[in-house]
Coordinates of C-alpha atoms in Angstrom, one line a residue:
M525 CA 0.0 0.0 0.0
P526 CA 1.2 3.6 -0.5
S527 CA 3.1 5.0 2.4
T528 CA 1.7 8.0 4.3
R529 CA 5.2 9.0 5.3
R530 CA 6.5 11.6 2.8
P531 CA 9.2 14.2 2.9
L532 CA 8.2 17.6 4.3
T533 CA 8.7 19.3 0.9
L534 CA 6.2 16.9 -0.7
R535 CA 3.7 17.3 2.0
A536 CA 4.0 21.1 1.7
T537 CA 3.5 20.9 -2.1
Q538 CA 0.4 18.8 -1.6
S539 CA -1.0 21.2 1.0
V540 CA -0.4 24.1 -1.4
L541 CA -2.1 22.3 -4.3
R542 CA -5.2 21.4 -2.2
G543 CA -5.3 24.8 -0.6
V544 CA -5.3 26.6 -4.0
A545 CA -8.1 24.3 -5.2
R546 CA -10.3 25.7 -2.4
L547 CA -9.8 29.3 -3.3
P548 CA -12.9 31.3 -4.5
R549 CA -13.4 31.1 -8.2
P550 CA -12.5 34.8 -8.9
V551 CA -9.2 34.3 -7.0
L552 CA -8.5 31.2 -9.0
R553 CA -9.1 33.0 -12.2
L554 CA -6.5 35.7 -11.2
V555 CA -3.9 33.0 -10.3
A556 CA -4.6 31.1 -13.5
G557 CA -4.0 34.1 -15.8
R558 CA -5.4 34.5 -19.2
P559 CA -7.8 31.7 -20.2
R560 CA -6.3 29.1 -22.5
R561 CA -8.6 28.4 -25.5
V562 CA -7.6 25.8 -28.1
D563 CA -9.7 24.2 -30.9
G564 CA -13.0 25.6 -29.5
H565 CA -12.3 24.5 -25.9
T566 CA -11.4 26.5 -22.8
L567 CA -9.2 24.9 -20.3
R568 CA -10.8 24.7 -16.8
T569 CA -9.5 27.2 -14.3
D570 CA -8.4 24.9 -11.6
V571 CA -6.4 22.8 -14.2
Q572 CA -4.8 25.9 -15.5
V573 CA -3.7 26.9 -12.0
A574 CA -2.3 23.4 -11.4
L575 CA -0.3 23.7 -14.6
R576 CA 1.1 27.1 -13.6
L577 CA 2.2 25.7 -10.2
L578 CA 3.8 22.7 -11.9
D579 CA 5.7 25.0 -14.3
L580 CA 7.1 26.8 -11.2
A581 CA 8.2 23.5 -9.5
P582 CA 11.5 21.8 -10.4
G583 CA 10.9 18.7 -12.6
S584 CA 12.1 16.8 -15.6
E585 CA 10.7 15.4 -18.8
A586 CA 10.6 11.6 -19.1
A587 CA 13.2 11.7 -21.8
E588 CA 15.7 13.2 -19.4
L589 CA 15.3 10.4 -16.9
T590 CA 15.9 6.6 -16.6
P591 CA 12.8 4.4 -16.4
D592 CA 13.3 3.9 -12.7
Q593 CA 13.5 7.7 -12.1
W594 CA 10.4 8.3 -14.2
R595 CA 8.5 5.6 -12.2
A596 CA 9.4 7.4 -9.0
E597 CA 8.0 10.6 -10.5
I598 CA 4.8 8.9 -11.4
E599 CA 4.4 7.5 -7.9
T600 CA 5.0 10.9 -6.4
E601 CA 2.5 12.6 -8.7
A602 CA -0.1 9.9 -7.9
W603 CA 0.4 10.7 -4.2
L604 CA 0.3 14.5 -4.6
F605 CA -2.9 14.6 -6.7
G606 CA -4.9 11.5 -5.6
H607 CA -7.3 10.9 -2.8
Q608 CA -8.1 7.5 -1.1
P609 CA -11.7 7.1 0.0
H610 CA -12.5 4.2 2.4
V611 CA -13.6 0.9 1.0
A612 CA -14.6 -2.3 3.0
S613 CA -11.3 -4.2 2.3
V614 CA -8.2 -4.0 0.3
R615 CA -6.0 -7.1 -0.1
D616 CA -2.9 -7.9 -2.1
G617 CA -2.5 -11.1 -4.0
S618 CA -1.4 -12.6 -7.3
L619 CA -2.7 -14.7 -10.1
P620 CA -0.8 -16.9 -12.6
G621 CA 0.7 -15.2 -15.7
P622 CA 2.7 -16.3 -18.7
A623 CA 6.0 -15.3 -17.1
G624 CA 5.2 -16.0 -13.5
P625 CA 2.8 -14.6 -10.9
I626 CA 1.1 -11.3 -11.6
R627 CA 0.6 -9.1 -8.5
T628 CA -2.9 -7.9 -7.9
R629 CA -4.8 -5.7 -5.5
T630 CA -8.5 -6.4 -4.8
Y631 CA -11.0 -3.8 -3.5
D632 CA -14.3 -4.9 -1.9
P633 CA -17.0 -2.2 -1.7
S634 CA -19.2 -3.7 1.1
P635 CA -18.3 -6.0 4.0
G636 CA -19.8 -9.5 3.8
E637 CA -21.9 -8.7 0.7
P638 CA -21.1 -10.0 -2.8
A639 CA -20.7 -7.2 -5.3
P640 CA -23.0 -7.3 -8.4
G641 CA -20.0 -7.1 -10.7
V642 CA -16.2 -7.2 -11.1
V643 CA -13.9 -4.7 -12.7
V644 CA -10.4 -5.8 -13.9
Y645 CA -8.4 -2.5 -13.8
L646 CA -5.2 -1.8 -15.8
H647 CA -3.2 1.2 -14.8
G648 CA -1.7 3.9 -17.0
G649 CA 1.9 5.0 -17.2
G650 CA 2.9 4.5 -20.9
F651 CA 3.7 0.8 -20.4
V652 CA 6.9 2.0 -18.6
A653 CA 5.6 3.3 -15.3
G654 CA 2.6 3.0 -13.0
S655 CA 1.8 0.4 -10.4
L656 CA -0.8 -0.9 -8.0
D657 CA 0.0 2.1 -5.8
S658 CA -0.4 4.8 -8.5
A659 CA -3.7 3.2 -9.5
D660 CA -4.9 2.9 -5.9
P661 CA -7.0 6.2 -5.7
V662 CA -9.0 5.5 -8.9
C663 CA -9.6 1.8 -7.9
R664 CA -10.9 2.9 -4.5
F665 CA -13.3 5.4 -6.2
V666 CA -14.6 2.8 -8.6
A667 CA -15.1 0.2 -5.8
R668 CA -16.8 2.7 -3.5
Y669 CA -19.0 4.7 -6.0
A670 CA -19.8 1.9 -8.4
G671 CA -20.3 -0.7 -5.6
L672 CA -18.2 -3.2 -7.6
T673 CA -15.3 -5.4 -6.8
V674 CA -12.1 -4.1 -8.4
V675 CA -9.1 -6.2 -9.3
S676 CA -6.1 -4.0 -10.1
V677 CA -3.4 -5.7 -12.2
D678 CA 0.4 -5.1 -11.9
Y679 CA 1.3 -6.1 -15.5
R680 CA 5.0 -6.2 -16.6
L681 CA 6.6 -3.0 -17.7
A682 CA 9.0 -2.0 -20.5
P683 CA 11.8 -1.7 -21.3
E684 CA 12.5 -4.8 -19.1
A685 CA 9.4 -6.5 -20.6
P686 CA 8.5 -4.8 -23.9
F687 CA 5.6 -5.4 -26.2
P688 CA 3.7 -7.7 -26.1
C689 CA 4.4 -8.6 -22.5
A690 CA 1.9 -6.2 -21.0
V691 CA -0.7 -7.5 -23.4
E692 CA 0.0 -11.1 -22.4
D693 CA -0.3 -10.3 -18.7
A694 CA -3.5 -8.3 -19.2
V695 CA -5.2 -11.1 -21.2
A696 CA -4.1 -13.7 -18.7
A697 CA -5.4 -11.6 -15.8
F698 CA -8.8 -11.0 -17.3
R699 CA -9.2 -14.7 -18.2
H700 CA -8.3 -15.7 -14.7
V701 CA -10.7 -13.3 -13.1
R702 CA -13.4 -14.3 -15.5
D703 CA -12.9 -18.0 -14.8
H704 CA -12.7 -17.5 -11.0
R705 CA -15.3 -14.8 -10.5
D706 CA -17.1 -17.0 -8.0
E707 CA -14.1 -16.7 -5.7
L708 CA -14.7 -13.0 -5.5
G709 CA -18.1 -13.4 -3.9
G710 CA -20.2 -13.7 -7.1
D711 CA -21.1 -16.7 -9.2
G712 CA -20.6 -17.8 -12.8
S713 CA -23.0 -15.2 -14.1
T714 CA -21.5 -12.2 -12.4
P715 CA -20.6 -9.6 -15.1
V716 CA -16.9 -8.7 -15.5
A717 CA -15.7 -5.4 -17.0
V718 CA -12.2 -4.5 -18.2
M719 CA -11.1 -0.9 -17.5
G720 CA -8.0 1.1 -17.9
D721 CA -6.6 4.6 -18.3
S722 CA -4.1 5.7 -21.0
A723 CA -1.8 2.7 -21.5
G724 CA -4.3 0.7 -19.5
G725 CA -7.1 1.8 -21.8
N726 CA -5.0 0.4 -24.7
L727 CA -4.7 -2.9 -22.9
A728 CA -8.4 -3.0 -22.0
A729 CA -9.3 -2.5 -25.7
V730 CA -6.8 -5.2 -26.7
V731 CA -8.1 -7.7 -24.1
C732 CA -11.5 -7.4 -25.7
H733 CA -10.1 -8.2 -29.2
R734 CA -8.1 -11.1 -27.9
T735 CA -10.9 -12.7 -25.9
V736 CA -14.0 -12.0 -28.1
E737 CA -13.9 -15.6 -29.4
D738 CA -13.2 -17.3 -26.1
E739 CA -15.6 -20.1 -25.3
A740 CA -16.2 -18.5 -21.9
G741 CA -16.6 -15.1 -23.5
G742 CA -14.8 -11.8 -23.3
P743 CA -15.6 -8.8 -21.0
D744 CA -19.2 -7.7 -20.6
L745 CA -18.0 -4.0 -20.8
Q746 CA -14.9 -2.2 -21.8
V747 CA -14.1 1.1 -20.1
L748 CA -11.4 3.1 -21.9
L749 CA -10.2 6.3 -20.2
N750 CA -8.1 8.5 -22.5
P751 CA -6.7 5.4 -24.2
V752 CA -3.7 5.0 -26.5
T753 CA -5.2 3.5 -29.7
D754 CA -2.7 4.1 -32.5
W755 CA 1.1 4.1 -32.2
S756 CA 1.6 4.2 -36.0
R757 CA 0.8 7.9 -36.5
K758 CA 0.3 11.1 -34.6
S759 CA -3.1 12.6 -34.9
R760 CA -4.0 16.3 -35.1
S761 CA -4.2 16.6 -31.3
Y762 CA -0.5 16.0 -31.0
A763 CA 0.1 19.2 -33.0
L764 CA -2.5 21.1 -30.8
F765 CA -1.2 20.0 -27.4
P766 CA 2.5 19.0 -27.7
T767 CA 3.5 20.5 -24.4
G768 CA 2.0 22.2 -21.4
Y769 CA -1.0 19.8 -20.7
F770 CA 0.6 17.2 -18.4
L771 CA 1.1 14.5 -21.0
T772 CA 3.5 15.7 -23.7
E773 CA 4.5 14.6 -27.2
A774 CA 8.1 14.0 -26.0
T775 CA 6.9 11.7 -23.2
M776 CA 4.8 9.7 -25.7
D777 CA 7.8 9.3 -28.0
W778 CA 9.9 8.2 -25.0
Y779 CA 7.2 5.6 -24.0
A780 CA 7.1 4.3 -27.6
S781 CA 10.9 3.9 -27.7
H782 CA 10.8 1.7 -24.6
Y783 CA 7.6 -0.3 -25.3
L784 CA 8.0 -1.1 -29.0
R785 CA 11.3 -2.9 -29.9
E786 CA 10.8 -2.6 -33.6
P787 CA 9.0 0.3 -35.5
E788 CA 6.8 -2.1 -37.4
Q789 CA 5.2 -3.3 -34.1
A790 CA 3.4 0.1 -34.0
R791 CA 1.1 -1.3 -36.7
H792 CA 0.2 -4.5 -34.9
P793 CA -3.4 -4.4 -33.7
D794 CA -2.3 -5.7 -30.3
A795 CA -0.3 -2.4 -30.0
S796 CA -2.7 -0.2 -31.9
P797 CA -6.3 -1.5 -31.6
L798 CA -7.5 1.3 -33.9
L799 CA -5.8 -0.6 -36.8
A800 CA -7.7 -3.9 -36.1
R801 CA -9.5 -5.0 -39.2
H802 CA -12.7 -6.1 -37.5
L803 CA -14.3 -4.5 -34.4
G804 CA -17.7 -6.3 -34.6
G805 CA -18.8 -8.4 -31.7
L806 CA -16.9 -6.5 -29.1
P807 CA -18.6 -5.6 -25.8
P808 CA -20.3 -2.2 -25.1
A809 CA -17.8 0.6 -24.5
Y810 CA -17.6 3.6 -22.3
V811 CA -14.9 5.9 -23.7
L812 CA -13.7 9.0 -21.8
V813 CA -11.8 11.6 -23.9
S814 CA -10.2 14.8 -22.5
A815 CA -10.3 17.8 -24.8
F816 CA -6.7 19.0 -24.0
D817 CA -4.8 15.7 -24.6
V818 CA -2.4 14.5 -27.3
L819 CA -4.4 11.3 -27.3
R820 CA -7.7 13.0 -27.9
D821 CA -8.2 12.4 -31.6
E822 CA -7.1 8.8 -31.7
A823 CA -9.5 8.0 -28.8
L824 CA -12.3 9.7 -30.6
A825 CA -11.4 7.8 -33.8
Y826 CA -11.6 4.5 -31.9
A827 CA -15.0 5.3 -30.4
A828 CA -16.2 6.1 -33.9
R829 CA -14.9 2.9 -35.4
L830 CA -16.6 0.9 -32.6
E831 CA -19.9 2.6 -33.3
E832 CA -19.5 1.9 -37.1
A833 CA -19.0 -1.8 -36.2
G834 CA -22.3 -1.8 -34.3
V835 CA -20.8 -1.7 -30.8
P836 CA -22.8 0.3 -28.3
V837 CA -20.6 3.3 -27.2
T838 CA -21.1 5.8 -24.5
L839 CA -18.7 8.7 -25.3
R840 CA -17.9 11.2 -22.6
V841 CA -15.8 14.2 -23.6
D842 CA -14.2 16.1 -20.8
E843 CA -14.6 19.4 -22.5
D844 CA -12.3 21.5 -20.4
G845 CA -9.9 18.9 -18.9
T846 CA -6.5 17.3 -19.6
H847 CA -5.1 13.8 -19.7
G848 CA -4.5 13.7 -16.0
D849 CA -8.0 14.7 -14.8
I850 CA -9.1 11.3 -13.5
N851 CA -6.0 11.2 -11.3
A852 CA -6.5 14.7 -9.7
M853 CA -9.4 14.0 -7.5
G854 CA -7.4 15.0 -4.4
V855 CA -6.9 18.6 -5.6
S856 CA -9.9 19.2 -7.8
R857 CA -13.6 18.9 -6.9
T858 CA -14.4 18.7 -10.7
S859 CA -12.0 15.9 -11.2
R860 CA -13.4 14.1 -8.2
D861 CA -16.9 14.5 -9.6
L862 CA -15.7 13.2 -12.9
V863 CA -14.3 10.0 -11.4
I864 CA -17.5 9.4 -9.5
E865 CA -19.5 10.0 -12.7
V866 CA -17.4 7.4 -14.5
A867 CA -17.8 4.9 -11.6
E868 CA -21.6 5.3 -11.6
A869 CA -21.7 4.9 -15.4
V870 CA -19.7 1.7 -15.1
R871 CA -22.1 0.4 -12.6
D872 CA -25.1 1.3 -14.7
L873 CA -23.7 -0.2 -17.9
L874 CA -22.4 -3.3 -16.3
V875 CA -25.0 -4.3 -13.8
R876 CA -28.1 -2.7 -15.3
R877 CA -27.6 -4.1 -18.8

């Protein structure tokens, strides 16, 4: 579990971020400066303030760091911006994977009561960073506000384990949870969703492709939060938001250089699900897209292709937010409300089908 013991400087930074978020709106507007308007969208004031504060703080681009150093940065950011609501129980465990045990963390929403559904959660971090700890706040929110059991998966990371290792772990984890859902308090008919953000959204989409023809069936719902869907080209949103909105073009290039060993792997549908020939028969999808995000247009394109293939799609565009919105619930009431909205939508789409 994430430690609550942090250096004083980090605690001070967190206090500043959370204190600023509570300022009256007119004061926030002054701190934020001139509104940022891009492509018909206006960046939300509290996000703009956070970006200004981050610009003032010392930090480095991923390309300037080693993978281990960047992983530490991601863990620190998750602690600074996240919030951990109470759930009935949290337990660490493992399940069998293609290269050995895969660590998991399971969240139960209610003591002694079986949840009406299960969510297999795949964290973000560009396939290089992220962990059970960095995903902990979002998983807690989903368990608490959706009332579902959440199984967070610690898949292998690049460059030590490049493509397709993360895919293999994600598929194995989903199949294991699907086949052992009764051990999580449900029964053989309990619905199972696959959910992920950013890189995890990519993996969630690929899991659906890889398991759609399984005799036991694929996921009952796919939840894709700002997903990576196409490594083969850079869409227009890369040109619109190359820097200054949390996730940068340079960071995405750095991720690709570690995850994909050969350039041609970018066109493999297990890396770029947008390039899959057939999308028919996949489970219903909930797709969250942030307006100020380099990944925006490829996520929108994937949602459109799913709809064209006859897949029911619920598209939610975060009109004034950035790639990091769902992880900022500790410093932004709007981000907190967004994560709760996503959790409630997952419950409704999975359980009330």
